[in-house]
């Protein structure tokens, strides 16, 4: 998996490429935790090029959402492929996680 | 009636997940499964494999986990065999709903996904082996 990090208007954007599973999720966890330690409050995860996610990936996203909520920040997910979105729906995560179609829309909400 | 089968074995390491995916994709293509069903089978086997690797062994030795996939009529039948500690994924509790966020229990999420994505799942302990059998209907 490849993770590209960028910043726009005080929002940290993480663009994910490839597969997010139990083997690759520690890498994302480390990146997100590092950003939070450096003071990041609002984050966007761009899933446009993410081909796959398992419960290990969902765990990191849930943990990050909880951690950001504590500091009054927020996490928004965007540009999900249909298969990936279905995993969020089956897990019930779509009921409390904001999922929007584009990065621009995510940025406009933060 | 069509019938096709493949089998392969993986070591108990999470780095084997890429190999798992490649085997499933190859099988899926050979029997012309839609991409969505290949994804779903991959996800279910990933969750079960990850559980076995993470919790199945008390030693630090290398172990084989054996997979067998076959297409029988309109269903994919999968059998997973490991020699780890006894674990029954059918009886294990799953976390049905993740909301509300504050009291969400994360354990069992993977098994919840497996049960939702597959049509049937069975478990038996035979000798020192866990045997999981899964059925996924793939054609109407």
Short mmCIF file of C-alpha atoms in Angstrom, two decimals:
data_model
loop_
_atom_site.label_atom_id
_atom_site.label_comp_id
_atom_site.label_asym_id
_atom_site.label_seq_id
_atom_site.Cartn_x
_atom_site.Cartn_y
_atom_site.Cartn_z
CA UNK A 1 0.00 0.00 0.00
CA UNK A 2 1.09 3.55 -0.70
CA UNK A 3 0.04 6.52 1.43
CA UNK A 4 0.52 10.07 0.20
CA UNK A 5 0.12 12.82 2.75
CA UNK A 6 -0.71 16.44 1.91
CA UNK A 7 -2.15 19.46 3.64
CA UNK A 8 -4.72 22.00 2.54
CA UNK A 9 -6.19 24.77 4.73
CA UNK A 10 -5.11 23.07 7.96
CA UNK A 11 -6.67 19.79 6.87
CA UNK A 12 -4.45 16.70 6.57
CA UNK A 13 -5.30 14.67 3.48
CA UNK A 14 -4.20 11.05 3.15
CA UNK A 15 -4.46 9.50 -0.30
CA UNK A 16 -4.42 5.70 -0.14
CA UNK A 17 -3.36 3.40 -2.97
CA UNK A 18 -3.69 -0.38 -2.96
CA UNK A 19 -4.95 -2.70 -0.26
CA UNK A 20 -5.67 -1.94 3.38
CA UNK A 21 -5.55 -5.22 5.33
CA UNK A 22 -4.05 -6.58 8.54
CA UNK A 23 -0.62 -6.60 6.92
CA UNK A 24 -0.68 -2.99 5.69
CA UNK A 25 -2.89 -1.27 8.31
CA UNK A 26 -0.11 -0.73 10.90
CA UNK A 27 1.55 1.59 8.36
CA UNK A 28 -1.59 3.74 8.10
CA UNK A 29 -2.08 3.68 11.85
CA UNK A 30 1.43 5.00 12.31
CA UNK A 31 0.92 7.81 9.78
CA UNK A 32 -2.38 8.93 11.30
CA UNK A 33 -1.05 8.78 14.86
CA UNK A 34 2.02 10.76 13.78
CA UNK A 35 -0.17 13.47 12.25
CA UNK A 36 -2.28 13.70 15.41
CA UNK A 37 0.84 14.00 17.52
CA UNK A 38 1.92 16.89 15.33
CA UNK A 39 -1.39 18.59 16.09
CA UNK A 40 -3.61 17.53 13.19
CA UNK A 41 -7.28 17.99 14.08
CA UNK A 42 -9.15 17.55 10.82
CA UNK A 43 -8.39 14.76 8.38
CA UNK A 44 -9.59 13.48 5.04
CA UNK A 45 -8.94 9.97 3.77
CA UNK A 46 -9.12 9.77 -0.02
CA UNK A 47 -10.14 6.24 -1.01
CA UNK A 48 -10.34 6.72 -4.76
CA UNK A 49 -7.42 4.37 -5.41
CA UNK A 50 -8.05 2.03 -2.52
CA UNK A 51 -8.93 -1.38 -3.97
CA UNK A 52 -9.60 -3.29 -0.78
CA UNK A 53 -10.32 -2.94 2.93
CA UNK A 54 -10.72 -5.51 5.71
CA UNK A 55 -11.81 -5.17 9.34
CA UNK A 56 -8.20 -4.34 10.25
CA UNK A 57 -8.54 -1.16 8.18
CA UNK A 58 -11.94 -0.39 9.71
CA UNK A 59 -10.40 -0.64 13.17
CA UNK A 60 -7.82 2.06 12.40
CA UNK A 61 -10.52 4.34 11.03
CA UNK A 62 -12.72 3.82 14.08
CA UNK A 63 -9.83 4.45 16.44
CA UNK A 64 -8.82 7.62 14.58
CA UNK A 65 -12.41 8.89 14.59
CA UNK A 66 -12.63 8.39 18.34
CA UNK A 67 -9.24 10.04 18.97
CA UNK A 68 -10.09 13.07 16.81
CA UNK A 69 -13.48 13.45 18.47
CA UNK A 70 -11.70 13.85 21.80
CA UNK A 71 -9.78 16.83 20.44
CA UNK A 72 -12.87 18.19 18.69
CA UNK A 73 -11.50 17.29 15.31
CA UNK A 74 -13.07 15.20 12.59
CA UNK A 75 -12.33 12.55 9.99
CA UNK A 76 -14.10 12.46 6.64
CA UNK A 77 -13.81 9.65 4.09
CA UNK A 78 -14.27 10.22 0.40
CA UNK A 79 -14.31 8.76 -3.12
CA UNK A 80 -14.97 5.16 -2.07
CA UNK A 81 -15.32 2.38 -4.61
CA UNK A 82 -18.57 0.40 -4.39
CA UNK A 83 -17.02 -2.78 -2.97
CA UNK A 84 -15.19 -0.82 -0.30
CA UNK A 85 -18.33 1.11 0.61
CA UNK A 86 -20.24 -2.13 1.03
CA UNK A 87 -17.78 -3.21 3.73
CA UNK A 88 -18.50 0.00 5.66
CA UNK A 89 -22.24 -0.62 5.29
CA UNK A 90 -22.04 -4.23 6.46
CA UNK A 91 -20.02 -3.11 9.48
CA UNK A 92 -22.56 -0.38 10.21
CA UNK A 93 -19.81 2.24 10.02
CA UNK A 94 -21.68 4.31 7.42
CA UNK A 95 -24.15 5.27 10.16
CA UNK A 96 -21.64 7.41 12.06
CA UNK A 97 -18.80 8.10 9.63
CA UNK A 98 -19.15 10.88 7.10
CA UNK A 99 -18.59 9.43 3.61
CA UNK A 100 -18.72 11.89 0.71
CA UNK A 101 -18.11 11.56 -3.05
CA UNK A 102 -15.11 13.89 -3.51
CA UNK A 103 -12.12 15.41 -1.72
CA UNK A 104 -13.50 18.91 -2.41
CA UNK A 105 -16.76 18.06 -0.73
CA UNK A 106 -14.88 16.65 2.26
CA UNK A 107 -12.81 19.83 2.54
CA UNK A 108 -15.92 22.01 2.39
CA UNK A 109 -17.28 20.22 5.46
CA UNK A 110 -14.23 20.84 7.63
CA UNK B 1 -22.97 -28.51 -14.35
CA UNK B 2 -19.52 -27.05 -14.02
CA UNK B 3 -16.81 -28.08 -11.63
CA UNK B 4 -13.40 -26.61 -10.96
CA UNK B 5 -11.08 -26.76 -7.99
CA UNK B 6 -7.81 -25.46 -6.67
CA UNK B 7 -5.84 -25.83 -3.47
CA UNK B 8 -2.90 -24.04 -1.95
CA UNK B 9 -1.21 -23.53 1.40
CA UNK B 10 0.06 -20.42 3.14
CA UNK B 11 2.40 -19.87 6.07
CA UNK B 12 1.03 -18.32 9.26
CA UNK B 13 2.23 -14.81 8.43
CA UNK B 14 0.20 -11.73 7.53
CA UNK B 15 2.61 -11.07 4.64
CA UNK B 16 0.93 -14.07 2.96
CA UNK B 17 -2.24 -12.01 2.40
CA UNK B 18 -1.01 -10.87 -1.01
CA UNK B 19 -0.51 -14.48 -2.02
CA UNK B 20 -4.00 -15.34 -0.71
CA UNK B 21 -5.44 -12.60 -2.89
CA UNK B 22 -3.55 -13.81 -5.96
CA UNK B 23 -4.75 -17.39 -5.52
CA UNK B 24 -8.36 -16.30 -5.10
CA UNK B 25 -8.21 -13.96 -8.07
CA UNK B 26 -6.72 -16.65 -10.26
CA UNK B 27 -9.41 -19.13 -9.23
CA UNK B 28 -12.16 -16.51 -9.62
CA UNK B 29 -11.03 -15.64 -13.12
CA UNK B 30 -10.73 -19.27 -14.16
CA UNK B 31 -14.38 -19.87 -13.29
CA UNK B 32 -15.44 -16.40 -14.50
CA UNK B 33 -16.68 -14.94 -11.25
CA UNK B 34 -17.64 -11.26 -11.21
CA UNK B 35 -15.09 -8.93 -9.56
CA UNK B 36 -17.46 -8.20 -6.72
CA UNK B 37 -17.71 -11.86 -5.73
CA UNK B 38 -13.95 -12.29 -5.95
CA UNK B 39 -13.65 -9.30 -3.58
CA UNK B 40 -16.17 -10.79 -1.14
CA UNK B 41 -14.51 -14.22 -1.08
CA UNK B 42 -11.12 -12.57 -0.64
CA UNK B 43 -12.43 -10.51 2.28
CA UNK B 44 -14.00 -13.49 4.06
CA UNK B 45 -10.86 -15.62 3.69
CA UNK B 46 -8.65 -12.69 4.74
CA UNK B 47 -10.64 -12.25 7.97
CA UNK B 48 -10.49 -15.97 8.82
CA UNK B 49 -6.81 -16.25 7.87
CA UNK B 50 -5.91 -13.14 9.89
CA UNK B 51 -7.69 -14.62 12.93
CA UNK B 52 -5.81 -17.91 12.60
CA UNK B 53 -2.45 -16.16 12.19
CA UNK B 54 -3.09 -13.70 15.04
CA UNK B 55 -4.61 -16.04 17.64
CA UNK B 56 -4.16 -19.62 16.44
CA UNK B 57 -0.65 -20.45 17.56
CA UNK B 58 1.04 -20.48 20.93
CA UNK B 59 4.52 -21.26 19.60
CA UNK B 60 6.69 -19.24 17.25
CA UNK B 61 7.11 -22.01 14.69
CA UNK B 62 5.99 -21.81 11.11
CA UNK B 63 2.68 -23.52 10.31
CA UNK B 64 0.77 -24.26 7.13
CA UNK B 65 -2.81 -23.17 6.58
CA UNK B 66 -4.41 -25.12 3.76
CA UNK B 67 -7.11 -23.75 1.46
CA UNK B 68 -9.25 -25.60 -1.02
CA UNK B 69 -11.67 -23.79 -3.32
CA UNK B 70 -14.08 -25.46 -5.66
CA UNK B 71 -16.98 -24.46 -7.81
CA UNK B 72 -19.78 -26.98 -7.58
CA UNK B 73 -22.81 -26.14 -9.66
CA UNK B 74 -23.53 -22.54 -8.72
CA UNK B 75 -21.64 -22.28 -5.46
CA UNK B 76 -18.06 -21.76 -4.38
CA UNK B 77 -17.15 -24.15 -1.59
CA UNK B 78 -14.11 -23.24 0.48
CA UNK B 79 -12.35 -25.36 3.05
CA UNK B 80 -9.72 -23.96 5.41
CA UNK B 81 -7.63 -26.28 7.53
CA UNK B 82 -5.20 -25.27 10.28
CA UNK B 83 -3.51 -26.99 13.21
CA UNK B 84 -3.83 -24.08 15.63
CA UNK B 85 -5.65 -23.95 18.94
CA UNK B 86 -9.33 -24.96 18.75
CA UNK B 87 -11.43 -22.01 17.58
CA UNK B 88 -15.01 -22.15 16.38
CA UNK B 89 -15.80 -19.04 14.32
CA UNK B 90 -19.43 -20.11 13.98
CA UNK B 91 -20.04 -20.07 17.73
CA UNK B 92 -17.85 -17.01 18.42
CA UNK B 93 -19.79 -13.82 19.18
CA UNK B 94 -19.88 -11.18 16.48
CA UNK B 95 -20.37 -7.46 16.82
CA UNK B 96 -23.55 -6.83 14.89
CA UNK B 97 -23.82 -3.08 14.92
CA UNK B 98 -20.97 -0.63 15.35
CA UNK B 99 -23.13 2.31 16.46
CA UNK B 100 -23.21 4.12 18.76
CA UNK B 101 -19.60 5.01 18.35
CA UNK B 102 -18.82 5.48 22.05
CA UNK B 103 -19.64 1.94 23.12
CA UNK B 104 -18.71 0.15 19.95
CA UNK B 105 -17.06 -3.17 20.59
CA UNK B 106 -14.62 -3.90 17.82
CA UNK B 107 -13.96 -7.58 18.54
CA UNK B 108 -15.84 -9.92 16.27
CA UNK B 109 -16.19 -7.39 13.48
CA UNK B 110 -14.23 -9.55 11.07
CA UNK B 111 -16.44 -12.58 11.75
CA UNK B 112 -19.54 -10.44 11.37
CA UNK B 113 -18.32 -9.47 7.89
CA UNK B 114 -17.59 -13.13 7.01
CA UNK B 115 -21.09 -14.23 8.03
CA UNK B 116 -22.71 -11.41 6.07
CA UNK B 117 -20.71 -12.04 2.90
CA UNK B 118 -20.97 -15.83 2.79
CA UNK B 119 -24.10 -17.97 2.66
CA UNK B 120 -23.07 -20.84 4.91
CA UNK B 121 -20.26 -21.47 7.35
CA UNK B 122 -19.54 -24.64 9.30
CA UNK B 123 -16.82 -25.65 11.74
CA UNK B 124 -15.45 -28.91 13.00
CA UNK B 125 -12.48 -29.95 15.09
CA UNK B 126 -10.93 -33.10 13.73
CA UNK B 127 -7.93 -34.45 15.62
CA UNK B 128 -5.55 -31.50 16.02
CA UNK B 129 -7.12 -29.57 13.14
CA UNK B 130 -9.68 -26.80 12.77
CA UNK B 131 -11.71 -27.24 9.62
CA UNK B 132 -13.88 -24.39 8.38
CA UNK B 133 -16.19 -24.95 5.42
CA UNK B 134 -17.83 -22.03 3.66
CA UNK B 135 -20.38 -21.86 0.90
CA UNK B 136 -20.98 -18.83 -1.29
CA UNK B 137 -23.71 -18.89 -3.89
CA UNK B 138 -22.24 -17.22 -6.97
CA UNK B 139 -24.79 -17.66 -9.70
CA UNK B 140 -28.55 -17.35 -9.61
#
